[in-house]
Tab-separated table of C-alpha atoms in Angstrom:
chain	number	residue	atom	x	y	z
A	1	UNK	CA	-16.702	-65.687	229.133
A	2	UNK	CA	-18.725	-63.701	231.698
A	3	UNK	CA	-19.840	-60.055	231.374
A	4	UNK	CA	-20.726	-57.286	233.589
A	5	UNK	CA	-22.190	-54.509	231.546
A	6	UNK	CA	-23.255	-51.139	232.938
A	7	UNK	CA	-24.731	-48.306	230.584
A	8	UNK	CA	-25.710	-44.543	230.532
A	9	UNK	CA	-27.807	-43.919	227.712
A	10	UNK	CA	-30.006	-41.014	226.815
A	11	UNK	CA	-33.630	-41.387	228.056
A	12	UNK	CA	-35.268	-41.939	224.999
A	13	UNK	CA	-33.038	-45.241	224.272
A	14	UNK	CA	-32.839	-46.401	227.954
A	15	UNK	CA	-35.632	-48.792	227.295
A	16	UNK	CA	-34.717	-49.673	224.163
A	17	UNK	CA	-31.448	-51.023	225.788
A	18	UNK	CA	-32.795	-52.460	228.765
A	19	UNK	CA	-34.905	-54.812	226.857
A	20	UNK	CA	-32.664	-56.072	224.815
A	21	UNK	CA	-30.468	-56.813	227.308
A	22	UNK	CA	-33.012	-58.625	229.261
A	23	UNK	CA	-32.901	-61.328	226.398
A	24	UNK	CA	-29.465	-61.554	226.568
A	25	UNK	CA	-28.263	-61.394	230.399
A	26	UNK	CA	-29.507	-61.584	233.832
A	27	UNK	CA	-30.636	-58.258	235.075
A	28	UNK	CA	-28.922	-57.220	238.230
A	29	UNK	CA	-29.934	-53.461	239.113
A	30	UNK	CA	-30.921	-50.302	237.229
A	31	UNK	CA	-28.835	-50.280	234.445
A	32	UNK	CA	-26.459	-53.377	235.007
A	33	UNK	CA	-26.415	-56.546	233.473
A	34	UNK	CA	-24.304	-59.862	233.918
A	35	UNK	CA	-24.416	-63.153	232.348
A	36	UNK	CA	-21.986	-66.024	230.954
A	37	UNK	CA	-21.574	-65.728	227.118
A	38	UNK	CA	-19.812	-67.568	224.660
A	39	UNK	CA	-17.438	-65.494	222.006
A	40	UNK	CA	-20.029	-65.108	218.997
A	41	UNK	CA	-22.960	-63.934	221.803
A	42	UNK	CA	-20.624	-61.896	222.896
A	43	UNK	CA	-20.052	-60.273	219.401
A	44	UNK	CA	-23.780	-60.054	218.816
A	45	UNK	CA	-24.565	-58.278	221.856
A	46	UNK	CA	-21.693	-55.773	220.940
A	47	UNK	CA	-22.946	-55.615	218.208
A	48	UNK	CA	-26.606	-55.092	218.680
A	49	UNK	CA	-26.125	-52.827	221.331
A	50	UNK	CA	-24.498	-50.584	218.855
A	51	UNK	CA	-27.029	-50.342	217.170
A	52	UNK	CA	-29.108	-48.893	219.690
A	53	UNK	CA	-27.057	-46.514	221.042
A	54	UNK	CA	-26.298	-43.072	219.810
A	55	UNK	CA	-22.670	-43.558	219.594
A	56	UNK	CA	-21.950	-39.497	220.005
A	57	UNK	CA	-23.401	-39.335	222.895
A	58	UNK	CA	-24.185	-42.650	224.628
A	59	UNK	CA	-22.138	-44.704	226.783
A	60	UNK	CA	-22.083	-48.721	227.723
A	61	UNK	CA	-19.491	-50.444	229.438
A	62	UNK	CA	-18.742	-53.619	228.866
A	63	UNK	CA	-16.046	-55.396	231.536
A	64	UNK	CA	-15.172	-59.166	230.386
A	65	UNK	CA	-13.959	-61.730	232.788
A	66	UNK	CA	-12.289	-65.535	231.482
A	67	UNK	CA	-15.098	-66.759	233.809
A	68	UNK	CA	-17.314	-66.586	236.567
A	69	UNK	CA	-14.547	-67.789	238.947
A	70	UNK	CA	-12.019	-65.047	237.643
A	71	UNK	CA	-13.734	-62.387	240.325
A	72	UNK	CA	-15.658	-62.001	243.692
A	73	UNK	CA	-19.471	-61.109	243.656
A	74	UNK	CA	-20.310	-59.244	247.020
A	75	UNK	CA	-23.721	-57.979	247.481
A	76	UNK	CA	-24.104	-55.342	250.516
A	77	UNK	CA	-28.031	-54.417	251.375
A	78	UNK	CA	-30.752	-56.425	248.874
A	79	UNK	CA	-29.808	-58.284	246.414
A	80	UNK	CA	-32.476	-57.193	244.024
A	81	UNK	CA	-32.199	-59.621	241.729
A	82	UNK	CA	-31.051	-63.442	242.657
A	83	UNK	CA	-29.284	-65.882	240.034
A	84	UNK	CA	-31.084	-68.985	241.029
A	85	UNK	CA	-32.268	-71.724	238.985
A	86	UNK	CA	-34.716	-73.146	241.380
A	87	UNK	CA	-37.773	-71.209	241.121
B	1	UNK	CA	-23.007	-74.237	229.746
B	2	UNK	CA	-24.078	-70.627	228.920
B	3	UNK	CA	-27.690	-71.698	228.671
B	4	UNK	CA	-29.086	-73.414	232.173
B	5	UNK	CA	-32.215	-75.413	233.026
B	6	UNK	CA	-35.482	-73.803	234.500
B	7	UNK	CA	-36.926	-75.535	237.632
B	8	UNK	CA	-39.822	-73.429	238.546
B	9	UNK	CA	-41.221	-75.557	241.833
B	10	UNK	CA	-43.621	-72.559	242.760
B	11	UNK	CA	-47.199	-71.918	240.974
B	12	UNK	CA	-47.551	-69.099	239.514
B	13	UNK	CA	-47.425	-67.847	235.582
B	14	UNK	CA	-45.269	-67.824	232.635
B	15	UNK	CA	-45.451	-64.567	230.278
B	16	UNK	CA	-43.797	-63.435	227.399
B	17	UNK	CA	-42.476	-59.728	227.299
B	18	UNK	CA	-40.239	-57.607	225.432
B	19	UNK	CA	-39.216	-60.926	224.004
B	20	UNK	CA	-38.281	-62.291	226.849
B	21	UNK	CA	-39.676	-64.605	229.711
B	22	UNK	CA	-41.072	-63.535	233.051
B	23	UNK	CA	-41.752	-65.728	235.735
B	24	UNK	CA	-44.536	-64.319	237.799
B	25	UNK	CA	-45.368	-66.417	241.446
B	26	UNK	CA	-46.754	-64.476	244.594
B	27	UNK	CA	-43.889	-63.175	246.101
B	28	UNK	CA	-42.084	-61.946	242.692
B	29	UNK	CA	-41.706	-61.405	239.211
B	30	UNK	CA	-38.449	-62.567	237.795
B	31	UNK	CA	-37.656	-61.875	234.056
B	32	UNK	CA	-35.285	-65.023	232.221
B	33	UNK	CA	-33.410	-63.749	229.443
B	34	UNK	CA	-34.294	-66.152	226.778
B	35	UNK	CA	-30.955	-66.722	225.867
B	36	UNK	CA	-29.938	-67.798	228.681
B	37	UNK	CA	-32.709	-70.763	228.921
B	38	UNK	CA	-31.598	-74.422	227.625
B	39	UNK	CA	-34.882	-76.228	228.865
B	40	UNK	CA	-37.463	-75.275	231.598
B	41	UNK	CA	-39.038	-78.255	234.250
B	42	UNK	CA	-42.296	-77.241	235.817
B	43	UNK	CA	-43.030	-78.762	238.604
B	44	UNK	CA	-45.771	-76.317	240.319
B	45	UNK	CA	-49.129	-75.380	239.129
B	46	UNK	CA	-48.267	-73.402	235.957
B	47	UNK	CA	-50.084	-71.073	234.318
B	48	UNK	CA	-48.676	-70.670	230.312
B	49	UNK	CA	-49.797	-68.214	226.948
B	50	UNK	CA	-49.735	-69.233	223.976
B	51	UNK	CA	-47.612	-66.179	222.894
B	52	UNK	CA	-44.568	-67.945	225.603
B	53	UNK	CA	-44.906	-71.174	223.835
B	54	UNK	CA	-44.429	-69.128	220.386
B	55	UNK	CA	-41.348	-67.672	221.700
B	56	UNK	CA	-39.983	-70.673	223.342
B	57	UNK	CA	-40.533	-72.151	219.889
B	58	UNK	CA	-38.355	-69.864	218.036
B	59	UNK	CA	-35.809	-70.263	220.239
B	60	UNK	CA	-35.619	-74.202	220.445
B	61	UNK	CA	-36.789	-74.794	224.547
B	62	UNK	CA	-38.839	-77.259	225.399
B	63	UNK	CA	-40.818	-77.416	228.550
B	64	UNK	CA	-41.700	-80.700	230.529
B	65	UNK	CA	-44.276	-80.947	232.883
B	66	UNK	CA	-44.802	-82.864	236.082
B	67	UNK	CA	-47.319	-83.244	238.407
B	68	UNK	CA	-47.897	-82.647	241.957
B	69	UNK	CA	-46.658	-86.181	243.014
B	70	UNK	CA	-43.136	-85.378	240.105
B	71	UNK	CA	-44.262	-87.846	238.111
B	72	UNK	CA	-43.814	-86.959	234.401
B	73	UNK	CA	-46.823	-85.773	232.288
B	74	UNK	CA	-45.702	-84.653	228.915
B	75	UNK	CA	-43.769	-82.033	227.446
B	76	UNK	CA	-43.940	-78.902	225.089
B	77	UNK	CA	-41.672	-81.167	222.198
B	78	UNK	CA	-41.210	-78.639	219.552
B	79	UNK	CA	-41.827	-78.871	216.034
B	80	UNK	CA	-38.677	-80.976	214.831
B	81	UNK	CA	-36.278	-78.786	213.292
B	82	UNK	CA	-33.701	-81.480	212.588
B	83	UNK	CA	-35.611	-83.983	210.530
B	84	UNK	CA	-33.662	-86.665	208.475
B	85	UNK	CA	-35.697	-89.679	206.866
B	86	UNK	CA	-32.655	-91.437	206.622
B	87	UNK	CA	-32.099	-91.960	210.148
B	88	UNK	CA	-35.712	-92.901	210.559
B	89	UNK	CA	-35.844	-95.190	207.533
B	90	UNK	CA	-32.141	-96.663	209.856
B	91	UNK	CA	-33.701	-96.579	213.281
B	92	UNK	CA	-37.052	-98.787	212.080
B	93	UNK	CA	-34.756	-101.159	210.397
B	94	UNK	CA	-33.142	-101.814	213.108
B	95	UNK	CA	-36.227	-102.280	215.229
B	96	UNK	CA	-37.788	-105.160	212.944
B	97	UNK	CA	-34.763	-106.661	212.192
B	98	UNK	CA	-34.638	-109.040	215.647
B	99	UNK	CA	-30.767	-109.812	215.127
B	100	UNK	CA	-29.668	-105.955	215.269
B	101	UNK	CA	-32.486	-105.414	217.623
B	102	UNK	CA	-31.272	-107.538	219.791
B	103	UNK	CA	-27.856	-106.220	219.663
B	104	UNK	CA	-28.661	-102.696	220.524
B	105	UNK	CA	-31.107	-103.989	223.498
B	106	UNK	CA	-28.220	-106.028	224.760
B	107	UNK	CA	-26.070	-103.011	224.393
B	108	UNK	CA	-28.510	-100.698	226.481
B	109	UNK	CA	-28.275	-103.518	229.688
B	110	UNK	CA	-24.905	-103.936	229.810
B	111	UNK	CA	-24.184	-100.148	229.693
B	112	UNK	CA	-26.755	-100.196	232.766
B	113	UNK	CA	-25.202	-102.981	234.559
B	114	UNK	CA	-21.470	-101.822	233.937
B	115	UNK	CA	-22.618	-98.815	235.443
B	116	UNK	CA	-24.695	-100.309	238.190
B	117	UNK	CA	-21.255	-102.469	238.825
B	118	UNK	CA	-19.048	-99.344	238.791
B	119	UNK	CA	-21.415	-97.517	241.471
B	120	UNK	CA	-21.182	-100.497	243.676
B	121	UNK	CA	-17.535	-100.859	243.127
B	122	UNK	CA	-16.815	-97.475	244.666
B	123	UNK	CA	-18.270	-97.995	247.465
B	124	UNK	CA	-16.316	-101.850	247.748
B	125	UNK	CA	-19.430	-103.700	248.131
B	126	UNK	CA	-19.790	-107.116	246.762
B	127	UNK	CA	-22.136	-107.964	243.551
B	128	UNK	CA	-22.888	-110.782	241.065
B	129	UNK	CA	-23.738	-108.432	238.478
B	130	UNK	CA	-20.989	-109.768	236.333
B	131	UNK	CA	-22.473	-113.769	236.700
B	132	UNK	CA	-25.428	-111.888	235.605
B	133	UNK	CA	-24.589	-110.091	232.898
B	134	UNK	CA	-23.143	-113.103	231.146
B	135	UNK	CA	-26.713	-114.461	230.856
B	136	UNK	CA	-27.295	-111.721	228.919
B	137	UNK	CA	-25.727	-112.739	225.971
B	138	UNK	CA	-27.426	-116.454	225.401
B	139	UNK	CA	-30.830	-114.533	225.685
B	140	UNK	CA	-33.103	-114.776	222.257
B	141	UNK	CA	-35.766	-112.395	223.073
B	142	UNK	CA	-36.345	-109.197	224.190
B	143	UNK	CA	-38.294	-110.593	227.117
B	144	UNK	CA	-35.319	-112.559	228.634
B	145	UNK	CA	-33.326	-109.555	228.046
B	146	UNK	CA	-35.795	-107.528	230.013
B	147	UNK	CA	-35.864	-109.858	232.657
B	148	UNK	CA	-31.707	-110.295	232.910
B	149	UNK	CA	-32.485	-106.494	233.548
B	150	UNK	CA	-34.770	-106.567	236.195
B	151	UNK	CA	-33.005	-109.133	238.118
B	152	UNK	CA	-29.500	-107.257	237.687
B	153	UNK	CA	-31.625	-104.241	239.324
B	154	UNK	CA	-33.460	-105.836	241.994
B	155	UNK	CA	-29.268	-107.358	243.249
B	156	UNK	CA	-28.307	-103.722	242.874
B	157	UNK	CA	-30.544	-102.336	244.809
B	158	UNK	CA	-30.436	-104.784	247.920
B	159	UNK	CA	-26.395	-104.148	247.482
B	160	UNK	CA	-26.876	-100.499	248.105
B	161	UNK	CA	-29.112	-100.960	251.117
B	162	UNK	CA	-26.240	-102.066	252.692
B	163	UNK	CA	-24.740	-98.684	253.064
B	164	UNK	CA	-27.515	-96.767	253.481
B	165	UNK	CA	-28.778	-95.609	257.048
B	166	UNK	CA	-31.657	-97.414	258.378
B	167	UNK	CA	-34.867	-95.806	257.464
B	168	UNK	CA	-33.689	-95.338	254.310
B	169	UNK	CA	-33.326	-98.478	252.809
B	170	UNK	CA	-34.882	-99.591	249.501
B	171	UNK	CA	-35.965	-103.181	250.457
B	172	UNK	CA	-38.366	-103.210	247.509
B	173	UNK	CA	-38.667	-101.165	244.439
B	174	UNK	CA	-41.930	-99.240	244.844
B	175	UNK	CA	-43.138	-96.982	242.673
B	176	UNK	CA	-47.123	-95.080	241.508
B	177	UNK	CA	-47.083	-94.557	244.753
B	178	UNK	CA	-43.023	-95.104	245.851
B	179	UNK	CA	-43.904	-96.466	249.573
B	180	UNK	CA	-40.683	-95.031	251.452
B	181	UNK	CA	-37.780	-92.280	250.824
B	182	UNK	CA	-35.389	-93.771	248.640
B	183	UNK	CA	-38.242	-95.109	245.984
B	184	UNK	CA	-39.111	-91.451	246.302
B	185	UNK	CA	-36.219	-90.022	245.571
B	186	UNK	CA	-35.709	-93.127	242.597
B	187	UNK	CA	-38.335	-92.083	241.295
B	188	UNK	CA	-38.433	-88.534	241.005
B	189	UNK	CA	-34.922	-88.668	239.642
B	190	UNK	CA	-35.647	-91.203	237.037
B	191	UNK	CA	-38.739	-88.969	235.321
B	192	UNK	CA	-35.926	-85.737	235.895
B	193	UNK	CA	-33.936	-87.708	233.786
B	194	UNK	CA	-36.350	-88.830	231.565
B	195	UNK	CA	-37.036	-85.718	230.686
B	196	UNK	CA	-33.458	-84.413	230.477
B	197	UNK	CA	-32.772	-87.525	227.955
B	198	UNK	CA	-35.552	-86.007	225.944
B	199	UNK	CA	-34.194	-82.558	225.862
B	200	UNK	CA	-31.187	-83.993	224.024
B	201	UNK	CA	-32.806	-86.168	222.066
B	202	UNK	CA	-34.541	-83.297	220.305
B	203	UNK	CA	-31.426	-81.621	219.670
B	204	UNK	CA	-30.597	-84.613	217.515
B	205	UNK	CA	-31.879	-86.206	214.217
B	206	UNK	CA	-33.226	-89.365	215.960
B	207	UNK	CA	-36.968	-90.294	216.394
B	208	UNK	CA	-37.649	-90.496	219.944
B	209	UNK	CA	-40.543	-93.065	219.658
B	210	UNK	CA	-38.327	-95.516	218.000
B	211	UNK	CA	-36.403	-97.542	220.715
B	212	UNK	CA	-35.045	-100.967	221.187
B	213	UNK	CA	-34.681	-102.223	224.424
B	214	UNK	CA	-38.513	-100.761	225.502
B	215	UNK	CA	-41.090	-101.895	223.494
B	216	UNK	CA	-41.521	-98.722	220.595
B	217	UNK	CA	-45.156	-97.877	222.558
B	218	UNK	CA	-47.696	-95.312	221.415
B	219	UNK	CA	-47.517	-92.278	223.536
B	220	UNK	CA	-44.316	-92.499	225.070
B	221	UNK	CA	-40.787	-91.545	224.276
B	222	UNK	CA	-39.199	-94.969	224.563
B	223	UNK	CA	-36.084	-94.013	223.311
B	224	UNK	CA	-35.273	-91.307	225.909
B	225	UNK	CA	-36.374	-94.810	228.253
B	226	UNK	CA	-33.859	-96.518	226.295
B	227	UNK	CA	-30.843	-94.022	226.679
B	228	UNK	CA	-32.210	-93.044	230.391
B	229	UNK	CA	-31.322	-96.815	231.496
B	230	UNK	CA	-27.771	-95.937	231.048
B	231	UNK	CA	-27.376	-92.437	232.637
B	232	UNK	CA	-29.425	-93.569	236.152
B	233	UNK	CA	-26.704	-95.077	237.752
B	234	UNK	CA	-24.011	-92.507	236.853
B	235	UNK	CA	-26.234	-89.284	237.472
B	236	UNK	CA	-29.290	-90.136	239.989
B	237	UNK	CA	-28.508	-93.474	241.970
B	238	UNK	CA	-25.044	-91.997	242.653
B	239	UNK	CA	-26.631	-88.992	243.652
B	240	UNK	CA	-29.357	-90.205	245.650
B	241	UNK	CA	-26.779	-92.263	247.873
B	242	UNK	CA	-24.583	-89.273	248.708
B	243	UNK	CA	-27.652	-87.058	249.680
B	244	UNK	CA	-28.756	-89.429	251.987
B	245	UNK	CA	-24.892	-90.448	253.339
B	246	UNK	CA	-24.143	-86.634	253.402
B	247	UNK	CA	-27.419	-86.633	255.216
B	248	UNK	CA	-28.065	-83.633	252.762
B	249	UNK	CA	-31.902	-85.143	252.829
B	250	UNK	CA	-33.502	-85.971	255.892
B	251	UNK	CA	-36.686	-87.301	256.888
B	252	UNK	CA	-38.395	-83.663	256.958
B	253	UNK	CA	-37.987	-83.651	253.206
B	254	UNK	CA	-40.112	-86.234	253.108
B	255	UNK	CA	-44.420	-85.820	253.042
B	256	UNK	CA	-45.289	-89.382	254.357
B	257	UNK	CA	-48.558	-90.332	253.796
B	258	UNK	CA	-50.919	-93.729	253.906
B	259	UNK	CA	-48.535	-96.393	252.291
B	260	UNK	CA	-46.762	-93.509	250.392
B	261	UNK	CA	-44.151	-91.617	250.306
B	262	UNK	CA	-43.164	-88.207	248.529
B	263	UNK	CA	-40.501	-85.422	248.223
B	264	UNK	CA	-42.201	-82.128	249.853
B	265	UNK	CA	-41.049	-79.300	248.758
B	266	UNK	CA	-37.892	-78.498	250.529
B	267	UNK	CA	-36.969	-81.610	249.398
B	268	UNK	CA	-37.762	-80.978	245.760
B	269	UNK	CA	-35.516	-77.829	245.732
B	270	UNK	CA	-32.343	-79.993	247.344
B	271	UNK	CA	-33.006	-82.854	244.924
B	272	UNK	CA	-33.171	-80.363	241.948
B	273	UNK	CA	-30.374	-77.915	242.724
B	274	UNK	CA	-28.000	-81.113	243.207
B	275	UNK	CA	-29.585	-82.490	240.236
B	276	UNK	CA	-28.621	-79.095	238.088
B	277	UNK	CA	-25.300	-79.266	240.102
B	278	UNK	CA	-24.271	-82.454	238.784
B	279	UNK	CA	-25.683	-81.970	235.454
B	280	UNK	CA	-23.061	-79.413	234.972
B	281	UNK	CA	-20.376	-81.042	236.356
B	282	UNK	CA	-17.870	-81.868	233.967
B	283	UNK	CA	-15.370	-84.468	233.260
B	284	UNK	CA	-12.345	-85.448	231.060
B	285	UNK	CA	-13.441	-87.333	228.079
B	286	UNK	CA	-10.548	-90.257	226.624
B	287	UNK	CA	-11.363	-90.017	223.039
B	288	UNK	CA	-12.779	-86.433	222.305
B	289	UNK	CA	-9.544	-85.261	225.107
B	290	UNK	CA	-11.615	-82.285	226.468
B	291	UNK	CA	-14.117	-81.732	229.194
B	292	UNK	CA	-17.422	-82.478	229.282
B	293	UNK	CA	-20.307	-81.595	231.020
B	294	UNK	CA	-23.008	-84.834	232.343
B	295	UNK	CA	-25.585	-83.036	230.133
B	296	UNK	CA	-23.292	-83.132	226.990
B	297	UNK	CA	-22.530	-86.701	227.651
B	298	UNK	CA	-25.864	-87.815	227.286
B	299	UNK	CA	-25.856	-85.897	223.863
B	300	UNK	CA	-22.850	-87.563	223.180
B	301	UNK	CA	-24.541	-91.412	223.308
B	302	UNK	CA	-27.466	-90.057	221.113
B	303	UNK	CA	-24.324	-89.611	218.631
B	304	UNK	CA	-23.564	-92.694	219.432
B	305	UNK	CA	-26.054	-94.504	218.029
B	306	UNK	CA	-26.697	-92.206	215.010
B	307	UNK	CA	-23.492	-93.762	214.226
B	308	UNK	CA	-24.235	-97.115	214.615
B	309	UNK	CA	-27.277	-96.905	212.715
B	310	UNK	CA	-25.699	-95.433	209.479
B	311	UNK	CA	-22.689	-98.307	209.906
B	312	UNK	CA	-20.123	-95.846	210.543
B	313	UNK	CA	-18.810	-96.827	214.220
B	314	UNK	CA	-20.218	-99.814	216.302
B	315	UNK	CA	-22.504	-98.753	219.172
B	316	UNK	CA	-20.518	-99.193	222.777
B	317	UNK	CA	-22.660	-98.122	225.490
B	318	UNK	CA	-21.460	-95.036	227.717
B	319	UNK	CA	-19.762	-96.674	231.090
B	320	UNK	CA	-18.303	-94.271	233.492
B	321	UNK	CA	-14.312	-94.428	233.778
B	322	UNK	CA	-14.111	-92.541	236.663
């Protein structure tokens, strides 16, 4: 499974959130992530990121896609962050 | 493959933050998510903390090293986590018993040269590996075995030259220093595989030291040479023939020198992206009927073997069937 998520979250937790998320996906600009999971990562990074959050006010979205193949990546201006292995 | 392989071909530094990995070379700083990280090859001058290692610990990645030639040094093997006396105790018997020794040593060969034969095959040239081979069975000692090997290999290789393009034509098998492209390219993929064979070899209860077909040395991981014997044909040789026929790899990629020959760094990154490439391919497998990836294959013969070793399923050596 591959996910795309994008968050708004309250300053004092925007950190918090980012950080995590940086162990989990591949950063792609301010406050997007994206990354192939498999089901139970997916579950704990729902799940962790819930915990985080202040679920009144707080919002993440999280899009899911079959796979990487299931949808078109176009980058106009920098891409700020590249996917490559080859460092 | 959720988690992918590392190749960092640049210098620069490795740091642990936030729990997580940065990369850190001259032009950037690119944070890993360490979940996302099945093994990491470092190939450039590398600078590493302790506090990285710690982390890379904990999360079961091991790091192998090269140096500036790609030559294998060593790796970061983590502490074992899946330790099982019994398959020790099983792997050394096998070792000083000569018959079943012998048995799993002849196994390793013929996987290679069924391979070597299948490589050939699809490109329709002609081989005696099969008048070969059947030498291999009325050999006694590891030694003969070894050198039905070597002479199965050295008829491979002059096969292959004839497809490949002049200038890049093995003629001999060179290698500390490989003296032209191909025995560059040979072997730079051979210690890429090494190293890959080691990777899964951790992830399994099997002593890496212990090996049959290579003499169980001090210092070395002669299993993962063991198991490696298998895989080059399928993963690197194959490889290394379409680069060069796809003329993917040219002579720029090349830094000649006196009587030697290396990958420069271009090269590197095309050998290395194919490499991952192919790693990840995947393909239907008969008996488990789904796919699998190259990568999970290898884990798949490490299996193998733990099988044969506790007497639950004879050992037949991986041969492509594609």
């Amino acid at each position: 499974m591959y996910l795309l998520i994008v968050y708004d979250v309250g300053v004092e937790r925007v950190n918090r959130v980012k950080s995590y998320l940086r162990t989990e996906l591949h950063w792609v600009q301010n406050s997007v992530f994206e990354g192939e999971v498999t089901g139970s990562q997916f579950k704990r990074i729902e799940m962790n990121l819930k915990r985080i959050i202040d679920e009144d006010r707080d919002s993440v979205v999280i899009y899911s896609f079959r796979s990487e193949s299931a949808f078109k990546r176009n980058v106009l201006g920098v891409e700020k962050s590249p996917l490559d292995v080859i460092l | 493959m959720t988690r992918k392989n590392y190749y960092l071909t640049t210098d620069g530094l490795l740091k642990r933050k936030e729990n997580t990995v940065y990369f850190l070379n001259k032009d950037s700083k690119r944070p890993i998510p360490i979940n996302k990280i099945y093994s990491i090859y470092a190939y450039g001058a590398l600078s590493i903390s302790s506090q990285v290692l710690n982390l890379l610990s904990r999360e079961g990645i091991p790091v192998h090293f090269f140096n500036r030639y790609g030559f294998y040094t060593g790796s970061f093997y983590l502490r074992e986590t899946l330790l099982s006396g019994d398959i020790i105790i099983k792997q050394a018997e096998h070792v000083l018993d000569n018959e079943r020794r012998m048995e799993l040593a002849k196994s390793f060969v013929r996987g290679a040269a069924l391979n070597m034969k299948r490589v050939l095959g699809y490109y329709g040239l002609e081989n005696g590996i099969s008048d070969t081979l059947s030498d291999l069975e009325s050999s006694g000692s590891i030694t003969e075995v070894m050198n039905v090997e070597a002479r199965i290999r050295s008829d491979y290789y002059s096969a292959i030259d004839g497809i490949l393009p002049e200038g890049f034509r093995i003629e001999r098998r060179t290698r500390r220093p490989p003296e032209n492209m191909t025995n560059a390219m040979i072997s730079f993929g051979n210690s890429l595989l090494y190293s890959t064979v080691i990777t899964e070899l951790y992830n399994t209860q099997l002593n890496p030291t212990i090996s049959y077909l290579h003499e169980p040395f001090a210092r070395r991981y002669s299993l993962a040479l063991d198991l490696s014997e298998i895989f080059k044909p399928t993963i690197i040789d194959r490889m290394i023939i379409s680069l060069i026929k796809k003329r993917a790899i040219k002579v720029e990629d090349f830094e000649h020198g006196m009587n030697q020959c290396l990958l420069n760094d271009s090269g590197k990154r095309k050998f290395l992206a194919e490499y991952d490439r192919r790693l990840g391919k995947t393909v239907k497998h008969r008996e488990l009927g789904r796919k699998v990836s190259y990568r999970r294959l290898i884990r798949l013969e490490a299996y193998k073997l733990i099988k044969h070793l506790i007497g639950q399923k004879r050992y037949e050596p991986f041969v492509m069937w594609w």
